Amino acid sequence: MKTILVTGANGYLASLCMKEHPEFNYIKMTRKNADLSNPDAVEAYLSDLKFDICFHTAANATTALCEQNPELAHKINVESTQKVIDACKRNNARLIFSGTEQSFNGKENRGPFKEEEPLNAVTVYGQNKLECEQLIQDQLEDYLILRYSWQMGLSSDGIKASPNIIQNVMKALITNTPTLFAVNEKRCMTYAKHIASQFDRILKLPSGIYHCASTNEYTTYQAARYIAKTLNVSDEVIDRIILPNNDRYSDRFRDYRLDNSKIQSYGIQFSTFEEDVKMILKEYGWA
């Protein structure tokens, strides 16, 4: 039985993966074990651990916090990742790193982007992840860099979903709160369960970089309206609650969608945004 060190073990994706695949032996690393804002503490915690694979999901992805505290963000997202890399080298272990679509958020050309597309990030978080990718490629031979899109899902069974567009739309509708959604943005939005259910097969992929995302043709505003329609909300309510944000990204349209053809060529399947929304709402009893 392989032993997998999971950082950020209380997070949504990590929790789903462990629930879907109890056949592995997991070492669950959380903030209680070592706070990533203290790389020395991370190093101390990892120093005596023995594992075959590290699934490194821990990070601070809060854009505002990273922008306001770039030094802190670097400690959490980059310097502590270096400690994880060091531990993988000591154990001769495979590293599964959680990358992001945000590494493309500075691109002038539009997506979907393939894995070999040069990265360009204009946010601290995106730049942190870009730096981590380079560290991994420079120091390790056995690794997977999985670049995720915005992941969707709902909370259940003690597993708390990360903030996502379905939650945002439902909250706006339930609380009757008019809410803005970006018009000048396209990004992939993916049911996290696609990754979790195929986690065992993903672990066996050849070393390299893979885009993990369902396809999407909608702007974020259009996607929000689609979710509301799928919830059988009337056009009158949608027009009143789901509002277009024309100001955000008005300087430059953001399109950082990911091309998933590489990972799908290995038999790892993803769906469309529409299919994912219907699947989530059905599985959680909303459709």
XYZ file of C-alpha atoms in Angstrom:
287
model
C 0.000 0.000 0.000
C 1.412 3.349 -1.029
C 1.714 6.091 1.560
C 0.606 9.522 0.386
C 1.468 12.704 2.250
C -1.391 15.149 1.705
C -0.746 18.802 2.499
C -3.830 20.944 3.002
C -5.592 17.737 4.016
C -8.683 19.571 5.289
C -9.211 21.280 1.930
C -12.031 20.464 -0.454
C -10.100 18.667 -3.199
C -7.822 16.777 -0.804
C -10.812 15.650 1.261
C -12.682 14.461 -1.823
C -9.671 12.516 -3.121
C -9.128 10.746 0.197
C -12.829 9.926 0.500
C -12.965 8.509 -3.023
C -9.806 6.413 -2.570
C -9.514 4.885 0.916
C -7.179 2.205 -0.462
C -4.134 4.406 0.162
C -2.393 5.131 3.445
C -2.610 8.877 4.033
C -0.476 11.156 6.163
C -2.697 14.195 6.649
C -0.793 17.435 7.037
C -2.814 20.457 8.162
C -2.054 23.835 9.673
C -2.100 22.179 13.109
C 0.930 20.108 12.075
C 2.857 22.925 10.441
C 1.802 26.408 9.359
C 3.045 27.151 5.840
C 3.707 30.743 6.841
C 6.648 29.289 8.794
C 8.803 27.307 6.323
C 11.134 26.201 9.132
C 8.193 24.574 10.911
C 7.245 22.821 7.669
C 10.805 21.545 7.328
C 10.815 20.275 10.912
C 7.496 18.449 10.489
C 8.577 16.802 7.233
C 12.062 15.844 8.396
C 11.208 12.355 9.703
C 8.221 11.467 7.515
C 8.369 8.513 5.127
C 6.085 8.550 2.109
C 5.896 7.424 -1.520
C 3.886 10.325 -2.950
C 3.218 13.880 -1.821
C -0.063 15.467 -2.905
C 0.714 19.129 -2.263
C -2.572 21.020 -2.230
C -1.824 23.497 0.577
C -1.537 27.144 -0.483
C -3.054 30.545 0.089
C -5.046 31.331 -3.026
C -6.831 34.408 -1.667
C -5.948 37.024 -4.275
C -6.462 40.050 -2.021
C -4.399 38.646 0.838
C -1.542 37.724 -1.502
C -1.571 41.176 -3.086
C -1.590 42.925 0.294
C 1.037 40.644 1.868
C 3.390 39.473 -0.905
C 6.152 38.440 1.505
C 3.768 36.315 3.541
C 2.310 34.824 0.345
C 5.803 33.917 -0.835
C 6.563 32.127 2.441
C 3.318 30.143 2.249
C 3.185 29.377 -1.448
C 6.837 29.222 -2.515
C 9.249 28.842 0.402
C 7.186 26.111 2.057
C 6.811 24.376 -1.306
C 10.606 24.253 -1.468
C 10.554 22.396 1.863
C 8.094 19.927 0.352
C 10.387 19.474 -2.656
C 13.298 18.791 -0.296
C 11.263 16.137 1.537
C 10.327 14.485 -1.774
C 14.009 14.321 -2.708
C 14.878 12.682 0.632
C 12.136 10.082 0.156
C 12.645 9.605 -3.577
C 8.922 10.359 -3.713
C 6.698 11.603 -6.520
C 5.339 15.133 -6.073
C 1.804 15.935 -7.213
C 1.666 19.731 -7.260
C -1.487 21.831 -7.449
C -0.968 24.420 -10.160
C -3.494 26.945 -11.385
C -5.085 28.656 -14.338
C -4.017 31.904 -12.668
C -0.525 31.402 -14.066
C -2.063 32.569 -17.370
C -3.933 35.620 -16.068
C -1.521 38.071 -17.669
C -1.844 36.714 -21.188
C -2.872 39.101 -23.961
C -3.934 36.293 -26.297
C -6.958 34.203 -25.486
C -7.289 30.615 -24.304
C -7.845 27.754 -24.087
C -4.122 27.295 -23.398
C -2.125 24.121 -23.849
C 0.506 23.006 -21.363
C 3.413 24.302 -23.432
C 1.996 27.856 -23.672
C 4.389 30.316 -21.957
C 3.076 31.439 -18.582
C 2.353 35.065 -17.711
C 0.833 36.028 -14.363
C -0.007 39.533 -13.154
C -1.144 38.565 -9.637
C 1.081 37.608 -6.711
C -0.678 34.248 -6.349
C -0.248 33.418 -10.032
C 3.407 34.449 -9.893
C 3.938 32.320 -6.763
C 2.597 29.255 -8.529
C 4.658 30.005 -11.626
C 7.788 30.160 -9.458
C 6.891 26.867 -7.787
C 6.493 25.147 -11.135
C 9.997 26.204 -12.123
C 11.464 25.009 -8.808
C 9.847 21.607 -9.282
C 11.022 21.196 -12.858
C 14.566 22.261 -11.942
C 14.920 19.890 -8.978
C 12.734 16.832 -9.497
C 12.483 14.174 -12.161
C 9.313 12.481 -10.905
C 6.478 14.978 -10.588
C 3.031 15.922 -11.822
C 2.040 19.573 -12.093
C -1.754 19.622 -12.285
C -3.067 23.017 -13.334
C -6.618 23.399 -12.097
C -9.385 25.696 -13.189
C -11.962 27.216 -10.826
C -13.341 24.152 -9.066
C -17.023 23.743 -8.310
C -18.971 21.664 -5.834
C -21.178 21.823 -2.750
C -20.486 20.896 0.862
C -21.588 17.581 2.388
C -20.562 14.833 4.820
C -18.140 17.049 6.720
C -16.401 18.145 3.522
C -16.545 21.909 3.008
C -16.520 23.076 -0.600
C -14.181 25.885 -1.612
C -15.863 29.139 -2.716
C -17.177 28.679 -6.252
C -19.635 30.080 -8.734
C -22.477 27.678 -7.931
C -22.326 28.677 -4.274
C -22.151 32.344 -5.241
C -25.220 32.106 -7.460
C -27.221 30.099 -4.931
C -26.353 32.506 -2.118
C -27.430 35.478 -4.233
C -30.740 33.821 -5.087
C -31.512 32.488 -1.610
C -30.739 35.793 0.114
C -32.348 37.837 -2.664
C -29.129 39.847 -3.008
C -28.295 41.423 -6.388
C -24.780 40.228 -7.208
C -22.288 41.217 -9.905
C -20.557 38.666 -12.152
C -17.731 39.524 -14.527
C -18.570 40.053 -18.188
C -14.973 40.504 -19.374
C -13.743 37.099 -18.218
C -13.757 33.530 -19.472
C -12.359 30.680 -17.417
C -12.947 26.972 -17.112
C -15.123 25.824 -14.211
C -14.804 22.199 -13.178
C -16.546 19.799 -10.827
C -13.767 18.826 -8.404
C -15.121 15.272 -8.272
C -13.695 14.650 -11.762
C -10.227 14.832 -10.237
C -11.150 12.986 -7.045
C -12.871 10.056 -8.752
C -9.898 9.513 -11.088
C -7.213 10.268 -8.504
C -5.769 6.741 -8.573
C -5.325 6.910 -12.341
C -3.947 10.445 -12.257
C -1.218 9.268 -9.863
C 0.069 6.936 -12.595
C 0.429 9.576 -15.320
C 3.912 10.085 -16.807
C 5.861 12.941 -15.232
C 4.918 16.322 -16.624
C 2.344 19.109 -16.664
C -1.373 18.483 -17.192
C -4.399 20.750 -17.447
C -7.324 19.487 -15.377
C -10.442 21.332 -16.498
C -13.856 20.948 -18.033
C -14.502 22.978 -21.181
C -16.421 26.249 -21.070
C -17.529 28.843 -23.616
C -19.368 31.197 -21.254
C -18.229 34.402 -19.629
C -18.538 34.310 -15.842
C -21.723 36.388 -16.086
C -23.219 34.031 -18.684
C -22.208 31.051 -16.543
C -23.975 32.532 -13.518
C -27.166 33.019 -15.537
C -26.928 29.434 -16.799
C -26.720 28.115 -13.240
C -29.759 30.164 -12.216
C -31.725 28.912 -15.236
C -30.780 25.318 -14.395
C -32.184 25.947 -10.909
C -35.473 26.848 -12.677
C -35.334 30.461 -11.593
C -37.527 32.826 -13.600
C -36.046 35.297 -16.057
C -37.464 38.166 -13.996
C -35.578 37.047 -10.883
C -32.404 36.301 -12.838
C -32.447 39.765 -14.392
C -32.855 41.317 -10.948
C -30.338 39.225 -9.006
C -27.656 38.101 -11.486
C -26.101 41.344 -12.690
C -23.339 42.047 -15.243
C -20.117 43.539 -13.932
C -18.869 45.500 -16.931
C -16.173 47.375 -15.008
C -14.069 44.464 -13.821
C -11.316 43.690 -16.354
C -12.643 46.410 -18.688
C -8.998 47.300 -19.424
C -8.308 43.844 -20.869
C -10.542 40.836 -21.359
C -9.267 37.936 -19.233
C -9.413 34.516 -20.905
C -7.326 31.903 -19.109
C -9.202 28.760 -20.006
C -7.225 25.523 -20.080
C -7.011 23.023 -22.936
C -7.558 19.549 -21.442
C -6.724 17.461 -24.523
C -3.399 16.179 -23.154
C -4.753 14.620 -19.981
C -7.811 13.289 -21.809
C -5.479 11.506 -24.240
C -4.428 9.395 -21.225
C -8.031 8.449 -20.509
C -8.649 10.983 -17.723
C -12.059 12.394 -18.558
C -13.550 15.829 -17.972
C -16.909 17.226 -19.067
C -18.400 20.537 -20.148
C -19.392 23.316 -17.758
C -23.063 22.667 -18.517
C -22.741 18.949 -17.780
C -20.863 19.668 -14.558
C -23.534 22.076 -13.301
C -26.322 19.573 -13.977
C -24.302 16.792 -12.322
C -23.594 18.819 -9.178
C -27.172 20.023 -8.737
C -28.527 16.501 -9.274
C -26.054 14.809 -6.914
C -26.730 17.346 -4.165
C -30.508 17.234 -4.548
C -31.100 20.576 -6.228
C -32.392 19.227 -9.554
